[in-house]
Short mmCIF file of C-alpha atoms in Angstrom, two decimals:
data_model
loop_
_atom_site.label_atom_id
_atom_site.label_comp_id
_atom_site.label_asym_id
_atom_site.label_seq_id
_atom_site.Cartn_x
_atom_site.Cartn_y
_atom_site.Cartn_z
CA UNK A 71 101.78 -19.01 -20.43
CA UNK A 72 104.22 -16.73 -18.83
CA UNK A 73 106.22 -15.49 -21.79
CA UNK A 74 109.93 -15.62 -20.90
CA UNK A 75 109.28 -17.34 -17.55
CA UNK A 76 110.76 -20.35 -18.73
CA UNK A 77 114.99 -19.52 -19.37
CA UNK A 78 114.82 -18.36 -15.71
CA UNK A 79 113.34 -21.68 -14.30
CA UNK A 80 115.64 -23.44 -16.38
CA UNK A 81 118.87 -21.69 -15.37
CA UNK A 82 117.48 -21.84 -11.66
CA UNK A 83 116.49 -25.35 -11.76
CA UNK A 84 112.65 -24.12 -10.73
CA UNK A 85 109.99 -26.26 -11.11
CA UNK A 86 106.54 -25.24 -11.66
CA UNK A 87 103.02 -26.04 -12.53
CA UNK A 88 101.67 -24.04 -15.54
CA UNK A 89 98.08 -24.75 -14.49
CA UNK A 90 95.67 -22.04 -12.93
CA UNK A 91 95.25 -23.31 -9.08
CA UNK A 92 93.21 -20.65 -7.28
CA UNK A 93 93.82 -20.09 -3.24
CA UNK A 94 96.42 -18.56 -1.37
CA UNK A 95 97.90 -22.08 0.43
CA UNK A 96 101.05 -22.23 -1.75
CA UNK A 97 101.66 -18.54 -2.19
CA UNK A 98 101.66 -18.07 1.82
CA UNK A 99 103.63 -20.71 2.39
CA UNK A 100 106.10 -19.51 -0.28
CA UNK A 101 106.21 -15.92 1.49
CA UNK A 102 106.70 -16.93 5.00
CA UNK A 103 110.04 -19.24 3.55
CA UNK A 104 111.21 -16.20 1.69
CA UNK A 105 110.37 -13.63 5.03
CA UNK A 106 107.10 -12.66 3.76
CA UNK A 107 108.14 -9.38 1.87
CA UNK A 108 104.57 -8.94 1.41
CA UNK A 109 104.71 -7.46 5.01
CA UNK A 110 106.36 -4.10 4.31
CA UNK A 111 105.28 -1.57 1.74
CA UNK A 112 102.19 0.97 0.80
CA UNK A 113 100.21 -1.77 -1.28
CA UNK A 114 96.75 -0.53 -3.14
CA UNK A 115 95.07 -3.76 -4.99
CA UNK A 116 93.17 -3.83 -8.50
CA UNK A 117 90.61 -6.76 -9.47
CA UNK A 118 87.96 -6.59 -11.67
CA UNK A 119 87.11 -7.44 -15.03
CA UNK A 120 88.64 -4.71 -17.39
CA UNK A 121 90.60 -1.04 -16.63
CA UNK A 122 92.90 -2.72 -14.22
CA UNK A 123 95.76 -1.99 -16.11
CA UNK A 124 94.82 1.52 -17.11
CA UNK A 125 93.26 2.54 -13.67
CA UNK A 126 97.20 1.59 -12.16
CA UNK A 127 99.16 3.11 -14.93
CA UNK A 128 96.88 6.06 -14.36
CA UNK A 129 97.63 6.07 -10.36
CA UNK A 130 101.71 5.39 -11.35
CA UNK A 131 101.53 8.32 -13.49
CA UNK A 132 99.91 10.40 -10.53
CA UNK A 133 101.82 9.07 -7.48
CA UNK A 134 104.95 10.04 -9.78
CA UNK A 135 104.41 13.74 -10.61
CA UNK A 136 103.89 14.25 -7.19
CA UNK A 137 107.46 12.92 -6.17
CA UNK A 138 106.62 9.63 -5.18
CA UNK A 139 108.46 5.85 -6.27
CA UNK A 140 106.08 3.48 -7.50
CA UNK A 141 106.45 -0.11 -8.00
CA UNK A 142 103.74 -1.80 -10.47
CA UNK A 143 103.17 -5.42 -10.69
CA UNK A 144 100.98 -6.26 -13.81
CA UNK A 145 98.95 -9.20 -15.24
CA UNK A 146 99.39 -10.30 -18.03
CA UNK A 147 102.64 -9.48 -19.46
CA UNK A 148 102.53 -7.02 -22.58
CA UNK A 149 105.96 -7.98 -24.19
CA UNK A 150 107.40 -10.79 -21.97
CA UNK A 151 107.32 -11.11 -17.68
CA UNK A 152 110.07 -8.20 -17.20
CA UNK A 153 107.10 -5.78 -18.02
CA UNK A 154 104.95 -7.30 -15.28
CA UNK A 155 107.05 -6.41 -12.74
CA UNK A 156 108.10 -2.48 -13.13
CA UNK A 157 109.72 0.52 -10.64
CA UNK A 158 108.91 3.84 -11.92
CA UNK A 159 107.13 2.73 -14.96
CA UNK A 160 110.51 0.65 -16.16
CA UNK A 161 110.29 -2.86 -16.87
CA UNK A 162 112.78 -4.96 -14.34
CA UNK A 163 115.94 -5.72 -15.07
CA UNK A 164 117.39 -9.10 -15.93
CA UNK A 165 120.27 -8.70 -14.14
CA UNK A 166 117.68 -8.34 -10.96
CA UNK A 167 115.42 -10.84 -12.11
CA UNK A 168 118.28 -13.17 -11.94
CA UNK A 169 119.35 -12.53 -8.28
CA UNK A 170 115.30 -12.57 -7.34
CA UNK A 171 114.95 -16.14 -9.00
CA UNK A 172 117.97 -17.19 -7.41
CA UNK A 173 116.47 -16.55 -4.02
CA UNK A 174 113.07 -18.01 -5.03
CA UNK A 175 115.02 -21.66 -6.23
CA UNK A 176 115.85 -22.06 -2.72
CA UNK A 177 112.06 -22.63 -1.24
CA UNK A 178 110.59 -25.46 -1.19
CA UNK A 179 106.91 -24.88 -1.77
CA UNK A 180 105.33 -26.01 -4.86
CA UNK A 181 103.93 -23.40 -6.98
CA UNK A 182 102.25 -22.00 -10.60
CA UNK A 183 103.87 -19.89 -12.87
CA UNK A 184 101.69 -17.14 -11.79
CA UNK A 185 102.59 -17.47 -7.53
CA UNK A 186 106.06 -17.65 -8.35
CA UNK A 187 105.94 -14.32 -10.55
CA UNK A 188 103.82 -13.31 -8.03
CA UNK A 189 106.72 -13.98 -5.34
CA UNK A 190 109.24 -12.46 -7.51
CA UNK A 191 107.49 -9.02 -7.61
CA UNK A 192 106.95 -8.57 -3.50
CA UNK A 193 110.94 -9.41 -3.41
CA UNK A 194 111.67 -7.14 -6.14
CA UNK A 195 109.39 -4.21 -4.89
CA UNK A 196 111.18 -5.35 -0.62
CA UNK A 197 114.41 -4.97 -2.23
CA UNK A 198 113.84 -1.52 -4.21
CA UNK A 199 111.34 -0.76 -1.50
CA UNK A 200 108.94 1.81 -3.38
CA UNK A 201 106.80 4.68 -1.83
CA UNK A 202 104.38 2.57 -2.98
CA UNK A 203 103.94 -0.72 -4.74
CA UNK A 204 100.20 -1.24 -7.13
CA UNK A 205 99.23 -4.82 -7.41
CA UNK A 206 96.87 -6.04 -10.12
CA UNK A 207 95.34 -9.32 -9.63
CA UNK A 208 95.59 -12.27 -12.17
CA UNK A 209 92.00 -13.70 -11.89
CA UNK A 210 89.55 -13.10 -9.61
CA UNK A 211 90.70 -11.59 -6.57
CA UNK A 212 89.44 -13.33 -3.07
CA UNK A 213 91.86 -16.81 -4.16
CA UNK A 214 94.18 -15.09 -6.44
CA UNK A 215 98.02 -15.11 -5.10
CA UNK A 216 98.21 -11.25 -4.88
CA UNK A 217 95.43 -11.38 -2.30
CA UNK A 218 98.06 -12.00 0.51
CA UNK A 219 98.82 -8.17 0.73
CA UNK A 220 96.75 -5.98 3.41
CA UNK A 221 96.38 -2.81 0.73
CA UNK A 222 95.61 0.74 2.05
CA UNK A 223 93.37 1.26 -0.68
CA UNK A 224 91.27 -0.90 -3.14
CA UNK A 225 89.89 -0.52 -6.61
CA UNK A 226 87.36 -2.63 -8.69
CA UNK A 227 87.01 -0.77 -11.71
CA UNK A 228 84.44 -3.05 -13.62
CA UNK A 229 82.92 -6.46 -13.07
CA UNK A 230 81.25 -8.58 -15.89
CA UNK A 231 81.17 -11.99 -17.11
CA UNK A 232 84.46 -13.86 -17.42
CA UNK A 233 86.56 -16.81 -16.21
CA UNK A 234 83.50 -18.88 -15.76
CA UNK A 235 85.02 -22.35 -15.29
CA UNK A 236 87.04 -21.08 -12.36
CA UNK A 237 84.89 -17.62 -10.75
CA UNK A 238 81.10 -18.78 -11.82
CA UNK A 239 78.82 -18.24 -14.32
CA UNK A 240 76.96 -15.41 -12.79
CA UNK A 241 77.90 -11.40 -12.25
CA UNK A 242 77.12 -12.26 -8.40
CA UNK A 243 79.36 -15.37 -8.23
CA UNK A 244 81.88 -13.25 -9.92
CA UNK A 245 81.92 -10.18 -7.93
CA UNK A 246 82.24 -11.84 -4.55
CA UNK A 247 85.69 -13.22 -6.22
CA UNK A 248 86.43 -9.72 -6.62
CA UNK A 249 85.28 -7.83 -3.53
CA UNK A 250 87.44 -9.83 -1.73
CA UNK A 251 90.48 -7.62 -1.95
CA UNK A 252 88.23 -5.63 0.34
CA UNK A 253 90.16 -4.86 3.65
CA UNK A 254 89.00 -4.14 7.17
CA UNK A 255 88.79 -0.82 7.51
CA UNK A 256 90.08 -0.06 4.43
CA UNK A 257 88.62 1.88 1.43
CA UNK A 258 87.73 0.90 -1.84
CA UNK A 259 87.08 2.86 -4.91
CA UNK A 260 84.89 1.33 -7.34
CA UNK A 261 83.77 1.77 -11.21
CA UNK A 262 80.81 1.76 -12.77
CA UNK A 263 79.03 -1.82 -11.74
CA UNK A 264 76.09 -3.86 -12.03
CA UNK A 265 73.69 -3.80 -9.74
CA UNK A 266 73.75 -7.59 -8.74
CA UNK A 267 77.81 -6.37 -7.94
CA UNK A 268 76.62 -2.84 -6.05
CA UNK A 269 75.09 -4.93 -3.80
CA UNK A 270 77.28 -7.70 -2.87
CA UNK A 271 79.98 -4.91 -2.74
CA UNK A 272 78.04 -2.58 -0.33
CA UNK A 273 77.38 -5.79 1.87
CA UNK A 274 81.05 -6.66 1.86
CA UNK A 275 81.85 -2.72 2.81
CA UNK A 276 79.69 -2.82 5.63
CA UNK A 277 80.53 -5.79 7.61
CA UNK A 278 84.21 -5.14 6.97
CA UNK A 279 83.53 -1.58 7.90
CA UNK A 280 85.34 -0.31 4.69
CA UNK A 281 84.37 2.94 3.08
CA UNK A 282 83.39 2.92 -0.46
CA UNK A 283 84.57 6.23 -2.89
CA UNK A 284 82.92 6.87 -6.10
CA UNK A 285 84.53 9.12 -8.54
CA UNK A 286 82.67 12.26 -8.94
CA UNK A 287 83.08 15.29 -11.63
CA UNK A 288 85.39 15.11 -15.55
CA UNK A 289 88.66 15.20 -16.20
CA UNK A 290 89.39 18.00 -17.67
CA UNK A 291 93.48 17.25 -19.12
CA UNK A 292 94.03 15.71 -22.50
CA UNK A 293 94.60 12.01 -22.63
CA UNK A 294 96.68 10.06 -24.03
CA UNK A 295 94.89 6.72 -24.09
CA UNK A 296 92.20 7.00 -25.85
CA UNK A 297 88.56 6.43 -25.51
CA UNK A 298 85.39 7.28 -22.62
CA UNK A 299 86.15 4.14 -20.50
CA UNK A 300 89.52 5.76 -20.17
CA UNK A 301 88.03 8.82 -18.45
CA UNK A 302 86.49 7.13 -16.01
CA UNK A 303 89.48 4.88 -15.40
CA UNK A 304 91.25 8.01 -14.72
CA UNK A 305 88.65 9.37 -12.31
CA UNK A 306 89.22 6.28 -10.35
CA UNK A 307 92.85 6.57 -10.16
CA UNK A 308 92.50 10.07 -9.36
CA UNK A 309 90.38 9.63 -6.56
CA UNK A 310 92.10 7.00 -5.44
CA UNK A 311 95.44 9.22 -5.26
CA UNK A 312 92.98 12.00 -3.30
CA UNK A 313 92.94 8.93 -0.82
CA UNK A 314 96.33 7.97 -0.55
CA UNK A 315 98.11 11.65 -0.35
CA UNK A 316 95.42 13.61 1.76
CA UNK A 317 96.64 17.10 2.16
CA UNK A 318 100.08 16.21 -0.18
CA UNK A 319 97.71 15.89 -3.31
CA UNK A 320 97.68 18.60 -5.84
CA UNK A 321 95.53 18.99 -8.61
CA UNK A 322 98.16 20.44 -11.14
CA UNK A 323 100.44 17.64 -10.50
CA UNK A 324 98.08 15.09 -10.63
CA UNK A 325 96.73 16.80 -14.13
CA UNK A 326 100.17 16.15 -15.22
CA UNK A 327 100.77 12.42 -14.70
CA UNK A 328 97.18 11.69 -15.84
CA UNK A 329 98.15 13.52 -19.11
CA UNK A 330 101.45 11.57 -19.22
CA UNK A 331 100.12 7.84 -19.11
CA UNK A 332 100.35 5.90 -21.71
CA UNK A 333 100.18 2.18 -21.86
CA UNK A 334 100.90 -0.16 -24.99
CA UNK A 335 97.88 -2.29 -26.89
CA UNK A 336 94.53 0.52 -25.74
CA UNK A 337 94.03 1.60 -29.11
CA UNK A 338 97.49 2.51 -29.87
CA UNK A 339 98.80 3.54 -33.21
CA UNK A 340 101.68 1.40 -33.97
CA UNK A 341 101.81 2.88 -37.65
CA UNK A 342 99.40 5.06 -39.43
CA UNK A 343 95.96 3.38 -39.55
CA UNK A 344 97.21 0.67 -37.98
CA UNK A 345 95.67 0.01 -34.40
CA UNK A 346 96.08 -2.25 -31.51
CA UNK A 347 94.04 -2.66 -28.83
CA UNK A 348 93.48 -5.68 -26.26
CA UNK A 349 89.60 -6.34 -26.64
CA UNK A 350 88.76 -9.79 -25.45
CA UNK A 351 85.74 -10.15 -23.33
CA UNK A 352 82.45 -8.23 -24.17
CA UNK A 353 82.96 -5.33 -22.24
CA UNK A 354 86.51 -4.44 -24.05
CA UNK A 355 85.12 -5.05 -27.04
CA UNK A 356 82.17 -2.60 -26.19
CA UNK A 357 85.20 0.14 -24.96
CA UNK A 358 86.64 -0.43 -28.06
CA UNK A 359 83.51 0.43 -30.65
CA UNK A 360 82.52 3.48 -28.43
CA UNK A 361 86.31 4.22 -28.77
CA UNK A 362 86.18 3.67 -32.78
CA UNK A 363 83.27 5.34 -32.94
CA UNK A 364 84.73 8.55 -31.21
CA UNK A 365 88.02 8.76 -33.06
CA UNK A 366 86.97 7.42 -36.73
CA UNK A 367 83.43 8.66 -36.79
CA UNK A 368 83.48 8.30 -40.68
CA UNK A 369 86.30 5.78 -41.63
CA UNK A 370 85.78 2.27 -42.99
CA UNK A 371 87.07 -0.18 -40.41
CA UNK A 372 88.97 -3.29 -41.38
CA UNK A 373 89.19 -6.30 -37.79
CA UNK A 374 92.34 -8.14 -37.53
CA UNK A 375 91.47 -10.93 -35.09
CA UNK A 376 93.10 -13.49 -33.06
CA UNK A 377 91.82 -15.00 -29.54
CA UNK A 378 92.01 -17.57 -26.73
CA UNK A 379 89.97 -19.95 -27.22
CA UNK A 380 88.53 -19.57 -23.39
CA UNK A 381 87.02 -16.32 -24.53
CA UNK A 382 83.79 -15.51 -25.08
CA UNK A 383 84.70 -14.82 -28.90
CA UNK A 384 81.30 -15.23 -30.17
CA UNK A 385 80.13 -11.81 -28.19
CA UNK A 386 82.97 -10.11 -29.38
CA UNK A 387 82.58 -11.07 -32.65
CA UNK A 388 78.74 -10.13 -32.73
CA UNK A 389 79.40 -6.60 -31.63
CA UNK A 390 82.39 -5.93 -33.84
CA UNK A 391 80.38 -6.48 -36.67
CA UNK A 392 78.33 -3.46 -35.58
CA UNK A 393 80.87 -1.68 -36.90
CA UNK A 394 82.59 -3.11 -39.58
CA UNK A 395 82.14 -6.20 -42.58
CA UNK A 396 85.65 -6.72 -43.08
CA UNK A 397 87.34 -9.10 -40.99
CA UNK A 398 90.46 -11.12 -41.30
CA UNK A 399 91.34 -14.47 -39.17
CA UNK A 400 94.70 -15.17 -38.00
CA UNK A 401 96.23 -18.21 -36.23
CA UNK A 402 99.06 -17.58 -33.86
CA UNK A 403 101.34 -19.84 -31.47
CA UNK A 404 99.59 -20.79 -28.29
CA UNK A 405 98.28 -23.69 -27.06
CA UNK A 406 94.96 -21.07 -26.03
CA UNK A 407 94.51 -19.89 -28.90
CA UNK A 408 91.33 -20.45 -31.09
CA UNK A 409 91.69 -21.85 -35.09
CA UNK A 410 91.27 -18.74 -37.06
CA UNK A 411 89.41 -21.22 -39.14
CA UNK A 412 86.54 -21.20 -36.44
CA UNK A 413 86.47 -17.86 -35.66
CA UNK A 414 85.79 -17.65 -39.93
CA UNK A 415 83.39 -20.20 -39.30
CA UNK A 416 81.49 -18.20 -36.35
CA UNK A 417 82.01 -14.92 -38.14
CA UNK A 418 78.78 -13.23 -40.12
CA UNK A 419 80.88 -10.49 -42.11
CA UNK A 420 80.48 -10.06 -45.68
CA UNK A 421 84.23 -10.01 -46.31
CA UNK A 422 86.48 -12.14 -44.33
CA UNK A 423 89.47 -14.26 -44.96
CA UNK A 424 92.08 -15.74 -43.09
CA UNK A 425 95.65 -15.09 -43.20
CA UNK A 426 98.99 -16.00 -40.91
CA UNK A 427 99.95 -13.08 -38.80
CA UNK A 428 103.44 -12.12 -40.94
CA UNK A 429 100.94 -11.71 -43.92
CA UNK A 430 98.99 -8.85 -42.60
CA UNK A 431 99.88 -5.84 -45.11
CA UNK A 432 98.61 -2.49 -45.65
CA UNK A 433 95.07 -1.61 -46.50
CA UNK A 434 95.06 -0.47 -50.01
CA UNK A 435 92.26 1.91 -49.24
CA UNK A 436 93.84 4.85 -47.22
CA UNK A 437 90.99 5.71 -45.38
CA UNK A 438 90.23 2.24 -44.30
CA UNK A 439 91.67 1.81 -40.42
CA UNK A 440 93.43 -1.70 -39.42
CA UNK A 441 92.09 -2.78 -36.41
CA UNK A 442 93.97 -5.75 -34.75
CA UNK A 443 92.36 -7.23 -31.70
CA UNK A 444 91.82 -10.14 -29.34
CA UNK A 445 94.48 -11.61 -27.00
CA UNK A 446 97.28 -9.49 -25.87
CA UNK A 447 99.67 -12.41 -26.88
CA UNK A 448 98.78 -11.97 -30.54
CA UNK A 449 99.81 -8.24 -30.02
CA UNK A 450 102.78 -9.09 -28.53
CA UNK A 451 103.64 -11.82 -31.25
CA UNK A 452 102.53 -9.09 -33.66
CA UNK A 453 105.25 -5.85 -32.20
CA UNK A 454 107.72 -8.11 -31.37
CA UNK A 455 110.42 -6.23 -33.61
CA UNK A 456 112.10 -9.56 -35.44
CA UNK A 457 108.43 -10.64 -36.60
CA UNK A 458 107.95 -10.24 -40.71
CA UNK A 459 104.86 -8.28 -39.52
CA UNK A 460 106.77 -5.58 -39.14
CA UNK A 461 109.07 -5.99 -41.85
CA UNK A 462 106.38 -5.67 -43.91
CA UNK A 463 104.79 -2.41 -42.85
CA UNK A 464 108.34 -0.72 -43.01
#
């Protein structure tokens, strides 16, 4: 569910499937009816399984101090689709959106939700042609619909289990969805990664002759987000920037757009004690303790939970009750998400409950910290300004 996709199909009279169809088929066919704007533009590509979002907002924040437009497609949306598709770190404008639907209601390819968003960011970023446009990938990477671009620069930042019924159930049938945004020729910097994914990425780099950059030393700039797995999702943008600019990078400037970023839902404070952060898979959920564990050495911690019910909840669950006993449930509208009543069910804490999402209120114990975590859609749902949620904090 693309939130806010759906008044611009209706207005436009667009009609498409909201299923998950892997391949590039459609989306090509798509492009070469709308003059494949995919063609033109400095494109670097992000898959893998978490820091995507951070590793580009960190690389946007870089390319920027140094003078540079950037155009940033992301996936998934944070508040509604205009934030997947941003120039210069601004969300796109209606008004825009409009004129770039308009075109798109003229092809005649079918497509998803997700190749059609995908289309409208490659004609925004041809019409406001950026110095250089940063493409995450939905799922996967090898079939997903942004993996039509020819990038000058790659970057898998993690790989672990996820998307099983449509990448594989294994880290090696996984990463071989995700080293293919690997280019000919072209490099690709790459995270910390299993060893069954080292492998199949070094074979990939070889026969496609591409060099592969790991980042090396600390940053050594304050942070805004939060948390280790941050620093070494900054190391990777800044090496990827080292790649990009050549003998036009600078240190300084770089320091300052790394110490600029900021990106909603990694453990940000949205009022005091109150945190939200987008764990959802094992390895975010892992970022997250280490990140709890850093900043609240000594607090009690009270989960707020909601998540898809594709997830692997269970694992998240287990290893946020390494760190706290108090958990509260909520339901929320999507047809994804899982019953709060079974996450209660699954759940082993001492002190749970479950509650709708407009009835989460202030910990009475000021030194307990509100975590609320799970799907990103929950957190949107949750800051969305007109939601009693908020109403209730203020």
């Amino acid at each position: 569910m693309i939130i806010g996709l759906e008044q611009y199909k209706d207005k436009w009279n667009i009609h498409t499937d909201a299923s998950i169809q892997p391949g590039l088929e459609a989306i090509t066919g798509a492009l070469d009816e709308l003059g494949n704007p995919h063609k033109n533009g400095r494109f670097i590509h992000l898959a893998g399984t978490n820091g995507k979002g951070s590793t580009a907002t960190f690389l946007s924040a870089i390319l920027q101090a140094h003078g540079y437009s950037v155009g940033n497609f992301f996936s998934p949306c944070l508040e509604d689709l205009h934030d997947q598709i941003q120039m210069n770190g601004e969300p796109i404008d209606p008004v825009e959106l409009e004129q770039v639907m308009e075109r798109l209601s003229k092809i005649k390819t079918p497509l998803t939700d997700f190749e059609l968003l995908t289309a409208a960011a490659f004609i925004a970023f041809q019409q406001q042609a950026p110095d250089f446009s940063i493409i995450e990938a939905g799922m996967g990477g090898a079939l997903d619909s942004t993996n039509v671009i020819n990038p000058e620069l790659s970057i898998i930042p993690s790989i672990s289990i996820e998307h099983t019924n449509f990448l594989g159930e294994t880290i090696e049938e996984i990463t071989r969805h995700k080293a293919g945004i690997i280019k000919k020729w072209k490099p690709v910097v790459i995270g910390e990664l299993p060893l069954e994914s080292l492998e199949i990425i070094q074979e990939t780099a070889d026969r496609l002759h591409a060099e592969i950059i790991r980042p090396a030393g600390q940053i050594d700039v304050p942070l805004k987000l939060k948390g280790p797995h941050q620093q070494k999702n900054a190391q990777l943008a800044l090496e990827a920037a080292k790649e990009l600019l050549g003998l036009n990078f600078s240190e300084e400037k770089a320091g300052l757009g790394l110490s600029s970023a900021t990106l909603p839902y990694r453990f940000e404070e949205v009022f005091p004690d109150v945190i939200f952060d987008g764990a959802h898979n094992q390895a975010s959920a892992e970022a997250l303790i280490a990140t709890i564990r850093d900043t609240f050495p000594d607090d009690p911690i009270h989960i707020v939970m909601g998540i898809f019910k594709d997830k692997d909840y269970r694992s998240v669950l287990r290893h946020l009750e390494t760190i706290s006993d108090h958990f509260t449930f909520v339901d929320f509208d999507n047809e994804r998400a899982l019953p709060a009543a079974e996450l209660f069910k699954e759940s082993c804490s001492k002190r749970k409950t479950i509650t709708n999402i407009c009835d989460i209120l202030p910990v009475s114990n000021n030194k307990e910290k509100t975590i609320v975590t799970g799907s990103l859609h929950l957190l949107t749902l949750l800051r969305n300004s007109a939601n009693v949620f908020f109403k209730n904090y203020q």
